[in-house]
CSV table of C-alpha atoms in Angstrom, one decimal:
chain,number,residue,atom,x,y,z
A,1,MET,CA,156.0,96.2,158.3
A,2,ILE,CA,157.8,99.1,160.0
A,3,GLY,CA,161.1,97.8,158.7
A,4,VAL,CA,159.6,97.5,155.2
A,5,ASP,CA,158.4,101.0,155.4
A,6,HIS,CA,161.9,102.3,156.3
A,7,PHE,CA,163.5,100.3,153.5
A,8,ASN,CA,161.0,101.6,150.9
A,9,ARG,CA,161.8,105.2,151.9
A,10,ASP,CA,165.5,104.8,152.0
A,11,PRO,CA,167.1,101.3,151.5
A,12,LYS,CA,170.4,102.1,153.3
A,13,LYS,CA,168.7,103.7,156.3
A,14,GLY,CA,166.1,100.9,156.3
A,15,LEU,CA,168.8,98.2,156.5
A,16,GLU,CA,170.5,100.2,159.3
A,17,PHE,CA,167.1,100.4,161.1
A,18,LEU,CA,166.7,96.6,160.9
A,19,GLN,CA,170.2,96.3,162.4
A,20,GLY,CA,169.1,98.5,165.2
A,21,ILE,CA,166.1,96.4,166.1
A,22,TYR,CA,168.2,93.2,165.7
A,23,LEU,CA,166.4,91.8,162.7
A,24,LEU,CA,169.7,91.9,160.8
A,25,PRO,CA,173.1,91.1,162.3
A,26,GLU,CA,175.3,93.9,163.6
A,27,LYS,CA,177.7,93.3,160.8
A,28,PHE,CA,176.0,92.9,157.5
A,29,ASP,CA,176.4,89.6,155.8
A,30,PRO,CA,175.2,88.8,152.2
A,31,GLN,CA,173.0,85.8,153.2
A,32,SER,CA,170.9,87.7,155.8
A,33,VAL,CA,170.2,90.6,153.4
A,34,ALA,CA,169.4,88.1,150.6
A,35,CYS,CA,166.9,86.3,152.9
A,36,PHE,CA,165.4,89.7,153.9
A,37,PHE,CA,164.8,90.5,150.1
A,38,LYS,CA,163.5,87.0,149.3
A,39,PHE,CA,161.1,86.4,152.2
A,40,THR,CA,159.8,89.8,153.3
A,41,ALA,CA,156.5,90.9,151.8
A,42,GLY,CA,155.8,94.4,150.7
A,43,LEU,CA,159.3,95.5,149.7
A,44,ASP,CA,159.5,97.9,146.8
A,45,LYS,CA,160.6,95.7,143.9
A,46,ASN,CA,162.1,98.6,142.1
A,47,LEU,CA,164.5,99.2,145.0
A,48,VAL,CA,165.3,95.6,145.3
A,49,GLY,CA,166.1,95.5,141.6
A,50,ASP,CA,168.3,98.6,141.9
A,51,PHE,CA,170.2,96.8,144.7
A,52,HIS,CA,170.7,93.7,142.7
A,53,GLY,CA,172.0,95.8,139.8
A,54,ASP,CA,174.5,97.7,141.8
A,55,HIS,CA,178.1,96.7,140.9
A,56,ASP,CA,179.3,97.2,144.5
A,57,GLU,CA,181.0,94.0,145.7
A,58,PHE,CA,178.7,93.4,148.7
A,59,CYS,CA,175.6,93.9,146.4
A,60,VAL,CA,177.0,91.3,144.0
A,61,GLN,CA,177.5,88.9,146.9
A,62,VAL,CA,173.9,89.5,148.1
A,63,LEU,CA,172.6,88.9,144.5
A,64,HIS,CA,174.3,85.5,144.4
A,65,GLU,CA,173.1,84.5,147.8
A,66,PHE,CA,169.6,85.7,146.8
A,67,ALA,CA,169.7,83.5,143.7
A,68,GLY,CA,170.8,80.6,146.0
A,69,THR,CA,167.5,80.8,147.9
A,70,PHE,CA,165.6,79.6,144.9
A,71,ASP,CA,165.0,75.9,144.2
A,72,PHE,CA,165.0,75.3,140.5
A,73,GLN,CA,165.3,71.6,140.7
A,74,ASP,CA,163.4,69.9,137.8
A,75,MET,CA,161.9,73.3,136.6
A,76,ASN,CA,161.8,74.3,132.9
A,77,LEU,CA,164.0,77.3,132.2
A,78,ASP,CA,161.0,79.7,131.5
A,79,THR,CA,159.3,78.7,134.8
A,80,ALA,CA,162.5,79.3,136.8
A,81,LEU,CA,163.2,82.5,135.0
A,82,ARG,CA,159.6,83.6,135.6
A,83,LEU,CA,159.7,82.8,139.3
A,84,PHE,CA,163.0,84.7,139.6
A,85,MET,CA,161.8,87.8,137.8
A,86,GLU,CA,158.7,88.1,139.9
A,87,THR,CA,160.6,89.0,143.0
A,88,PHE,CA,162.1,92.3,141.8
A,89,ARG,CA,162.1,94.7,138.8
A,90,LEU,CA,164.9,93.9,136.4
A,91,PRO,CA,167.2,96.9,135.9
A,92,GLY,CA,167.0,98.6,132.5
A,93,GLU,CA,170.7,98.8,131.7
A,94,SER,CA,172.1,95.9,129.7
A,95,GLN,CA,175.2,95.5,131.9
A,96,LYS,CA,173.0,95.3,135.0
A,97,ILE,CA,170.7,92.8,133.2
A,98,VAL,CA,173.7,90.6,132.4
A,99,LYS,CA,174.9,90.8,136.0
A,100,VAL,CA,171.5,89.7,137.3
A,101,LEU,CA,171.2,86.9,134.8
A,102,GLU,CA,174.7,85.6,135.5
A,103,ALA,CA,173.6,84.9,139.1
A,104,PHE,CA,170.4,83.3,137.8
A,105,SER,CA,172.3,81.2,135.3
A,106,GLU,CA,174.8,79.9,137.9
A,107,ARG,CA,172.0,78.8,140.2
A,108,TYR,CA,169.9,77.2,137.5
A,109,TYR,CA,172.9,75.4,136.0
A,110,GLU,CA,173.6,73.8,139.4
A,111,GLN,CA,170.1,72.3,139.4
A,112,SER,CA,169.2,72.0,135.7
A,113,LEU,CA,168.7,68.8,133.8
A,114,GLN,CA,171.8,69.5,131.8
A,115,ILE,CA,170.0,70.2,128.6
A,116,LEU,CA,172.0,73.4,128.4
A,117,ALA,CA,175.7,72.8,128.0
A,118,ASN,CA,176.9,75.5,130.5
A,119,LYS,CA,176.1,78.6,132.4
A,120,ASP,CA,176.8,80.8,129.3
A,121,ALA,CA,174.1,79.0,127.3
A,122,ILE,CA,171.5,79.7,130.0
A,123,LEU,CA,172.7,83.3,130.2
A,124,LEU,CA,172.4,83.8,126.5
A,125,LEU,CA,169.0,82.2,126.1
A,126,SER,CA,167.6,84.0,129.2
A,127,TYR,CA,168.9,87.3,127.9
A,128,SER,CA,167.3,86.6,124.6
A,129,ILE,CA,164.0,85.9,126.1
A,130,LEU,CA,163.9,89.0,128.5
A,131,THR,CA,165.2,91.5,126.0
A,132,ASN,CA,163.2,90.4,123.0
A,133,THR,CA,159.6,91.4,123.9
A,134,ASN,CA,158.5,90.3,120.4
A,135,VAL,CA,158.4,86.8,121.6
A,136,GLN,CA,156.0,87.5,124.4
A,137,VAL,CA,153.6,89.6,122.2
A,138,LYS,CA,153.7,86.9,119.6
A,139,LYS,CA,155.2,89.2,116.9
A,140,MET,CA,158.2,86.9,116.4
A,141,THR,CA,157.5,83.5,114.8
A,142,GLU,CA,158.6,80.2,116.2
A,143,LYS,CA,161.0,79.9,113.3
A,144,ASP,CA,162.6,83.2,114.0
A,145,PHE,CA,163.0,82.5,117.7
A,146,ILE,CA,164.8,79.2,116.9
A,147,ARG,CA,167.0,81.0,114.3
A,148,ASN,CA,167.9,83.8,116.7
A,149,ASN,CA,169.2,81.2,119.3
A,150,ARG,CA,171.4,79.1,117.1
A,151,HIS,CA,174.9,78.1,118.2
A,152,ILE,CA,174.5,79.3,121.8
A,153,ASN,CA,174.8,75.8,123.4
A,154,GLY,CA,178.6,75.6,123.7
A,155,GLY,CA,178.8,76.4,120.0
A,156,ASN,CA,176.1,73.9,119.1
A,157,ASP,CA,172.4,74.2,118.5
A,158,LEU,CA,169.8,73.4,121.1
A,159,ARG,CA,167.2,70.7,120.3
A,160,ARG,CA,164.5,72.2,118.1
A,161,GLU,CA,161.8,70.6,120.3
A,162,PHE,CA,163.3,72.3,123.3
A,163,LEU,CA,163.2,75.7,121.8
A,164,SER,CA,159.7,75.1,120.3
A,165,GLU,CA,158.3,74.2,123.7
A,166,LEU,CA,160.0,77.2,125.3
A,167,TYR,CA,158.6,79.5,122.7
A,168,HIS,CA,155.0,78.4,123.1
A,169,SER,CA,155.3,78.5,126.9
A,170,ILE,CA,156.5,82.1,126.8
A,171,CYS,CA,153.8,83.1,124.4
A,172,ASN,CA,151.1,81.5,126.6
A,173,ASN,CA,152.5,82.9,129.9
A,174,GLU,CA,154.6,86.0,129.6
A,175,ILE,CA,157.7,86.6,131.7
A,176,ARG,CA,157.3,90.0,133.3
A,177,THR,CA,160.4,92.1,134.0
A,178,THR,CA,158.3,94.7,135.9
A,179,PRO,CA,156.4,92.6,138.5
A,180,GLU,CA,153.3,93.9,140.2
A,181,GLN,CA,154.0,95.8,143.5
A,182,GLY,CA,152.0,94.8,146.6
A,183,ALA,CA,151.9,95.6,150.2
A,184,GLY,CA,151.1,92.1,151.2
A,185,PHE,CA,151.9,88.6,149.9
A,186,ALA,CA,151.7,88.2,146.3
A,187,GLU,CA,148.7,86.5,144.7
A,188,MET,CA,149.0,82.9,143.6
A,189,ASN,CA,149.9,82.3,139.9
A,190,PRO,CA,151.1,79.3,137.9
A,191,SER,CA,154.7,79.8,138.5
A,192,ARG,CA,154.3,80.3,142.3
A,193,TRP,CA,152.0,77.3,142.4
A,194,ILE,CA,154.8,75.2,140.7
A,195,ASP,CA,157.3,76.5,143.2
A,196,LEU,CA,154.9,75.6,146.1
A,197,MET,CA,154.5,72.1,144.7
A,198,HIS,CA,158.3,71.7,144.6
A,199,LYS,CA,158.6,72.8,148.2
A,200,SER,CA,155.9,70.6,149.4
A,201,LYS,CA,157.7,67.5,148.1
A,202,LYS,CA,160.7,68.4,150.2
A,203,THR,CA,159.0,69.4,153.4
A,204,SER,CA,158.5,66.9,156.2
A,205,PRO,CA,154.9,66.2,157.3
A,206,SER,CA,155.4,67.9,160.6
A,207,ILE,CA,157.8,70.3,162.3
A,208,MET,CA,158.9,69.5,165.9
A,209,CYS,CA,159.6,72.6,168.0
A,210,ASP,CA,160.5,73.3,171.7
A,211,SER,CA,158.0,76.1,172.2
A,212,LYS,CA,155.8,75.9,175.3
A,213,ALA,CA,152.2,75.0,175.0
A,214,CYS,CA,150.9,78.3,176.3
A,215,LEU,CA,149.8,79.4,172.8
A,216,ASP,CA,148.4,76.1,171.5
A,217,HIS,CA,144.9,76.8,172.6
A,218,ASP,CA,144.7,80.2,171.0
A,219,MET,CA,146.4,79.1,167.8
A,220,PHE,CA,144.0,76.2,167.4
A,221,ALA,CA,141.1,78.3,168.1
A,222,ILE,CA,142.0,80.4,165.1
A,223,MET,CA,142.8,77.5,162.8
A,224,TRP,CA,140.2,74.9,163.5
A,225,GLY,CA,137.4,76.5,161.4
A,226,PRO,CA,139.5,76.9,158.1
A,227,THR,CA,141.1,73.5,158.7
A,228,ILE,CA,137.8,71.6,158.9
A,229,ALA,CA,136.5,73.5,155.9
A,230,ALA,CA,139.6,72.8,153.9
A,231,ILE,CA,139.8,69.1,154.7
A,232,SER,CA,136.0,68.8,154.0
A,233,VAL,CA,136.4,70.3,150.5
A,234,VAL,CA,139.3,67.9,149.6
A,235,PHE,CA,137.3,64.9,151.1
A,236,ASP,CA,134.2,66.0,149.1
A,237,HIS,CA,136.0,66.0,145.8
A,238,ALA,CA,138.5,63.1,146.4
A,239,GLU,CA,138.2,60.0,144.3
A,240,HIS,CA,141.1,57.8,145.6
A,241,GLU,CA,141.3,55.8,148.8
A,242,ASP,CA,144.7,57.3,149.9
A,243,VAL,CA,143.2,60.8,149.7
A,244,TYR,CA,140.2,59.6,151.7
A,245,GLN,CA,142.5,58.3,154.4
A,246,THR,CA,144.6,61.4,154.5
A,247,CYS,CA,141.5,63.5,155.1
A,248,ILE,CA,140.3,61.1,157.7
A,249,ASP,CA,143.6,61.3,159.5
A,250,GLY,CA,143.2,65.1,159.4
A,251,PHE,CA,139.7,64.9,160.9
A,252,LEU,CA,140.9,62.6,163.7
A,253,ALA,CA,143.7,64.9,164.5
A,254,VAL,CA,141.4,67.9,164.8
A,255,ALA,CA,139.2,65.8,167.1
A,256,LYS,CA,142.1,64.8,169.3
A,257,ILE,CA,143.4,68.3,169.7
A,258,SER,CA,139.8,69.6,170.4
A,259,ALA,CA,139.3,67.0,173.1
A,260,CYS,CA,142.7,67.9,174.6
A,261,HIS,CA,141.6,71.6,175.0
A,262,HIS,CA,138.0,70.7,175.9
A,263,LEU,CA,136.5,72.5,172.9
A,264,GLU,CA,133.0,71.1,172.7
A,265,ASP,CA,132.0,73.5,169.9
A,266,VAL,CA,134.8,72.3,167.6
A,267,LEU,CA,133.8,68.6,168.1
A,268,ASP,CA,130.2,69.4,167.5
A,269,ASP,CA,131.0,71.2,164.3
A,270,LEU,CA,133.3,68.4,163.2
A,271,VAL,CA,130.6,65.7,163.8
A,272,VAL,CA,128.0,67.7,161.9
A,273,SER,CA,130.4,68.2,159.0
A,274,LEU,CA,131.2,64.5,158.9
A,275,CYS,CA,127.5,63.4,159.1
A,276,LYS,CA,126.9,65.2,155.8
A,277,PHE,CA,129.2,62.8,154.1
A,278,THR,CA,127.5,59.7,155.5
A,279,THR,CA,124.4,60.2,153.3
A,280,LEU,CA,122.5,58.7,156.2
A,281,LEU,CA,120.7,61.9,157.2
A,282,ASN,CA,119.3,62.7,153.8
A,283,PRO,CA,117.7,59.4,152.7
A,284,SER,CA,115.3,61.0,150.3
A,285,LEU,CA,118.2,61.8,147.9
A,286,VAL,CA,118.9,58.0,147.4
A,287,GLU,CA,116.6,55.5,145.8
A,288,GLU,CA,118.2,52.4,147.3
A,289,PRO,CA,120.0,53.6,150.4
A,290,VAL,CA,121.4,50.2,151.4
A,291,LEU,CA,123.1,49.6,148.1
A,292,ALA,CA,124.2,53.2,147.8
A,293,PHE,CA,125.8,53.2,151.3
A,294,GLY,CA,127.5,49.9,150.5
A,295,ASP,CA,129.0,51.2,147.3
A,296,ASP,CA,130.0,54.5,148.7
A,297,ALA,CA,133.5,54.2,150.3
A,298,LYS,CA,133.5,57.8,151.3
A,299,ALA,CA,130.2,57.5,153.2
A,300,ARG,CA,131.4,54.4,155.0
A,301,LYS,CA,134.7,56.0,156.0
A,302,ALA,CA,132.9,59.1,157.2
A,303,THR,CA,130.5,56.9,159.3
A,304,VAL,CA,133.4,54.9,160.9
A,305,THR,CA,135.2,58.2,161.6
A,306,ILE,CA,132.2,59.6,163.4
A,307,PHE,CA,131.9,56.5,165.7
A,308,THR,CA,135.6,56.6,166.3
A,309,ILE,CA,135.4,60.2,167.4
A,310,ALA,CA,132.3,59.4,169.6
A,311,ASN,CA,134.2,56.6,171.2
A,312,LYS,CA,137.4,58.5,171.9
A,313,CYS,CA,136.1,62.0,172.5
A,314,GLY,CA,132.5,61.5,173.5
A,315,ASP,CA,132.9,63.3,176.8
A,316,PHE,CA,133.4,66.5,175.0
A,317,ILE,CA,130.6,66.3,172.4
A,318,CYS,CA,127.4,68.1,173.1
A,319,ILE,CA,124.8,68.8,170.5
A,320,GLY,CA,126.7,66.6,168.0
A,321,TRP,CA,125.3,63.5,169.8
A,322,ARG,CA,121.9,64.2,168.2
A,323,ASN,CA,123.5,63.7,164.7
A,324,ILE,CA,125.4,60.6,165.9
A,325,LEU,CA,122.3,59.0,167.3
A,326,ASP,CA,120.4,59.9,164.2
A,327,CYS,CA,123.0,58.0,162.2
A,328,ILE,CA,122.8,55.0,164.4
A,329,LEU,CA,119.0,54.8,164.2
A,330,ARG,CA,119.1,55.3,160.5
A,331,LEU,CA,121.6,52.4,160.2
A,332,HIS,CA,119.1,50.3,162.2
A,333,ARG,CA,116.2,51.2,159.9
A,334,LEU,CA,118.3,50.1,157.0
A,335,GLY,CA,118.9,46.8,158.6
A,336,LEU,CA,122.6,47.4,159.1
A,337,LEU,CA,122.7,47.3,162.9
A,338,SER,CA,121.5,44.8,165.4
A,339,ALA,CA,118.3,45.6,167.4
A,340,ARG,CA,120.3,45.7,170.6
A,341,VAL,CA,122.6,48.5,169.4
A,342,ALA,CA,119.7,50.5,168.1
A,343,SER,CA,117.7,50.0,171.4
A,344,ASP,CA,120.6,51.2,173.4
A,345,ALA,CA,120.9,54.3,171.2
A,346,ALA,CA,117.2,55.0,171.4
A,347,ASP,CA,117.4,54.8,175.2
A,348,ASP,CA,120.3,57.2,175.3
A,349,SER,CA,118.4,59.6,172.9
A,350,GLY,CA,115.5,59.5,175.4
A,351,ILE,CA,117.7,60.5,178.2
A,352,LEU,CA,119.1,63.4,176.2
C-alpha cells in the first residue's frame, strides 16, 4: 500500500519508488508496469487512465501489455468492454479514447468468436457504445442504434440479432467510463463474476509450491473456520451427487489437515457441523425417520463422512465424540445398526 500511495501522489516518482524497493525491475519494461496497473488494488484510476492515454511510446507499449492481461475468450463484446473499462478512467479526448480502444480491439479480436470481421469493426462498435451515452440512458431506440452501426463490419452490416442483443445488454447494465474509486479490492459485480468464472475453468485444482511448512499451521488456523462454513453452505443447498461428493472431499481434506496439526477444536467443530446434516440428532422434525434417512442422499453421505473422520482422525477428536455416539445410538434405535455395534458405542459413552 505504501507503493500505491506514492503512485497516487505522483505516478513517475511512485514507479521510481517501486524500483527502489525492487517491486519493479531496475530497467522498466512494459509488462511489469502493466501487471502493476492490472493487479494492484487501490490505484487512482484517473492516473492509470492518464497513463494509458499518453502518446509516449513506452506508455503505448504498457497499454498493449495491459490489454494482454485480460482473458476475453468466449465473452460478449459488451462484457469484455465493461470489464476492461472498470480498471481505469477512460481519457476524455477522442484521440486518447481511440488509442485505448485500439489496444482493447486487438486483444478482443485475438480471442473473439469472429462475429466481427476485423479489429476496426470492434473499434468502431466499441467507440460508438462508449461515446454515445444515449444508449445507456435508453434515449436511443434499438432501431436507431442498429442504424448508427451500419456498414462497420468490413463494409457490411452486422447481424441484426447481434446488435439487438448488444443494445439490450447495455441498456440493462451500463458500461461505466468513470469507474468507482476504492482503496481496496473492487466489489463483485456481474462482469467481474463472469471474469472469475472464466478464470476458474482454466485454473488447476491445486498449486504445488516449494515453500517450507513453517507457515502451514498458522495459515490453516486462519482459514479453517471460513472454509468449513463455505463448504457447509454449498453442501446444504446442493442438489446433485457430484456437488455432494466435492463437498465431502473438502470436509475430509479439512479433517486430514486438522489431524496433521493436532487441532482438536477444528475436528470437533467439523464433526458438529456434519452431524447437523445427518438429520439423526433432530428426530422430532421427521415423521418417518427411517424412510426419510433412506431417501436423503445428503444425510447418508454426511453420516458416512462422520464415521470416516472418526475412524481416521479419532485420536484428535474431543467433545465431538458425544455427537458421533449420539448418531450411532440413534441409528440403533431406528433399527439401522446391529445390537453389538450399539452396545459397544454405549459402553464407550459410559467411559466418557
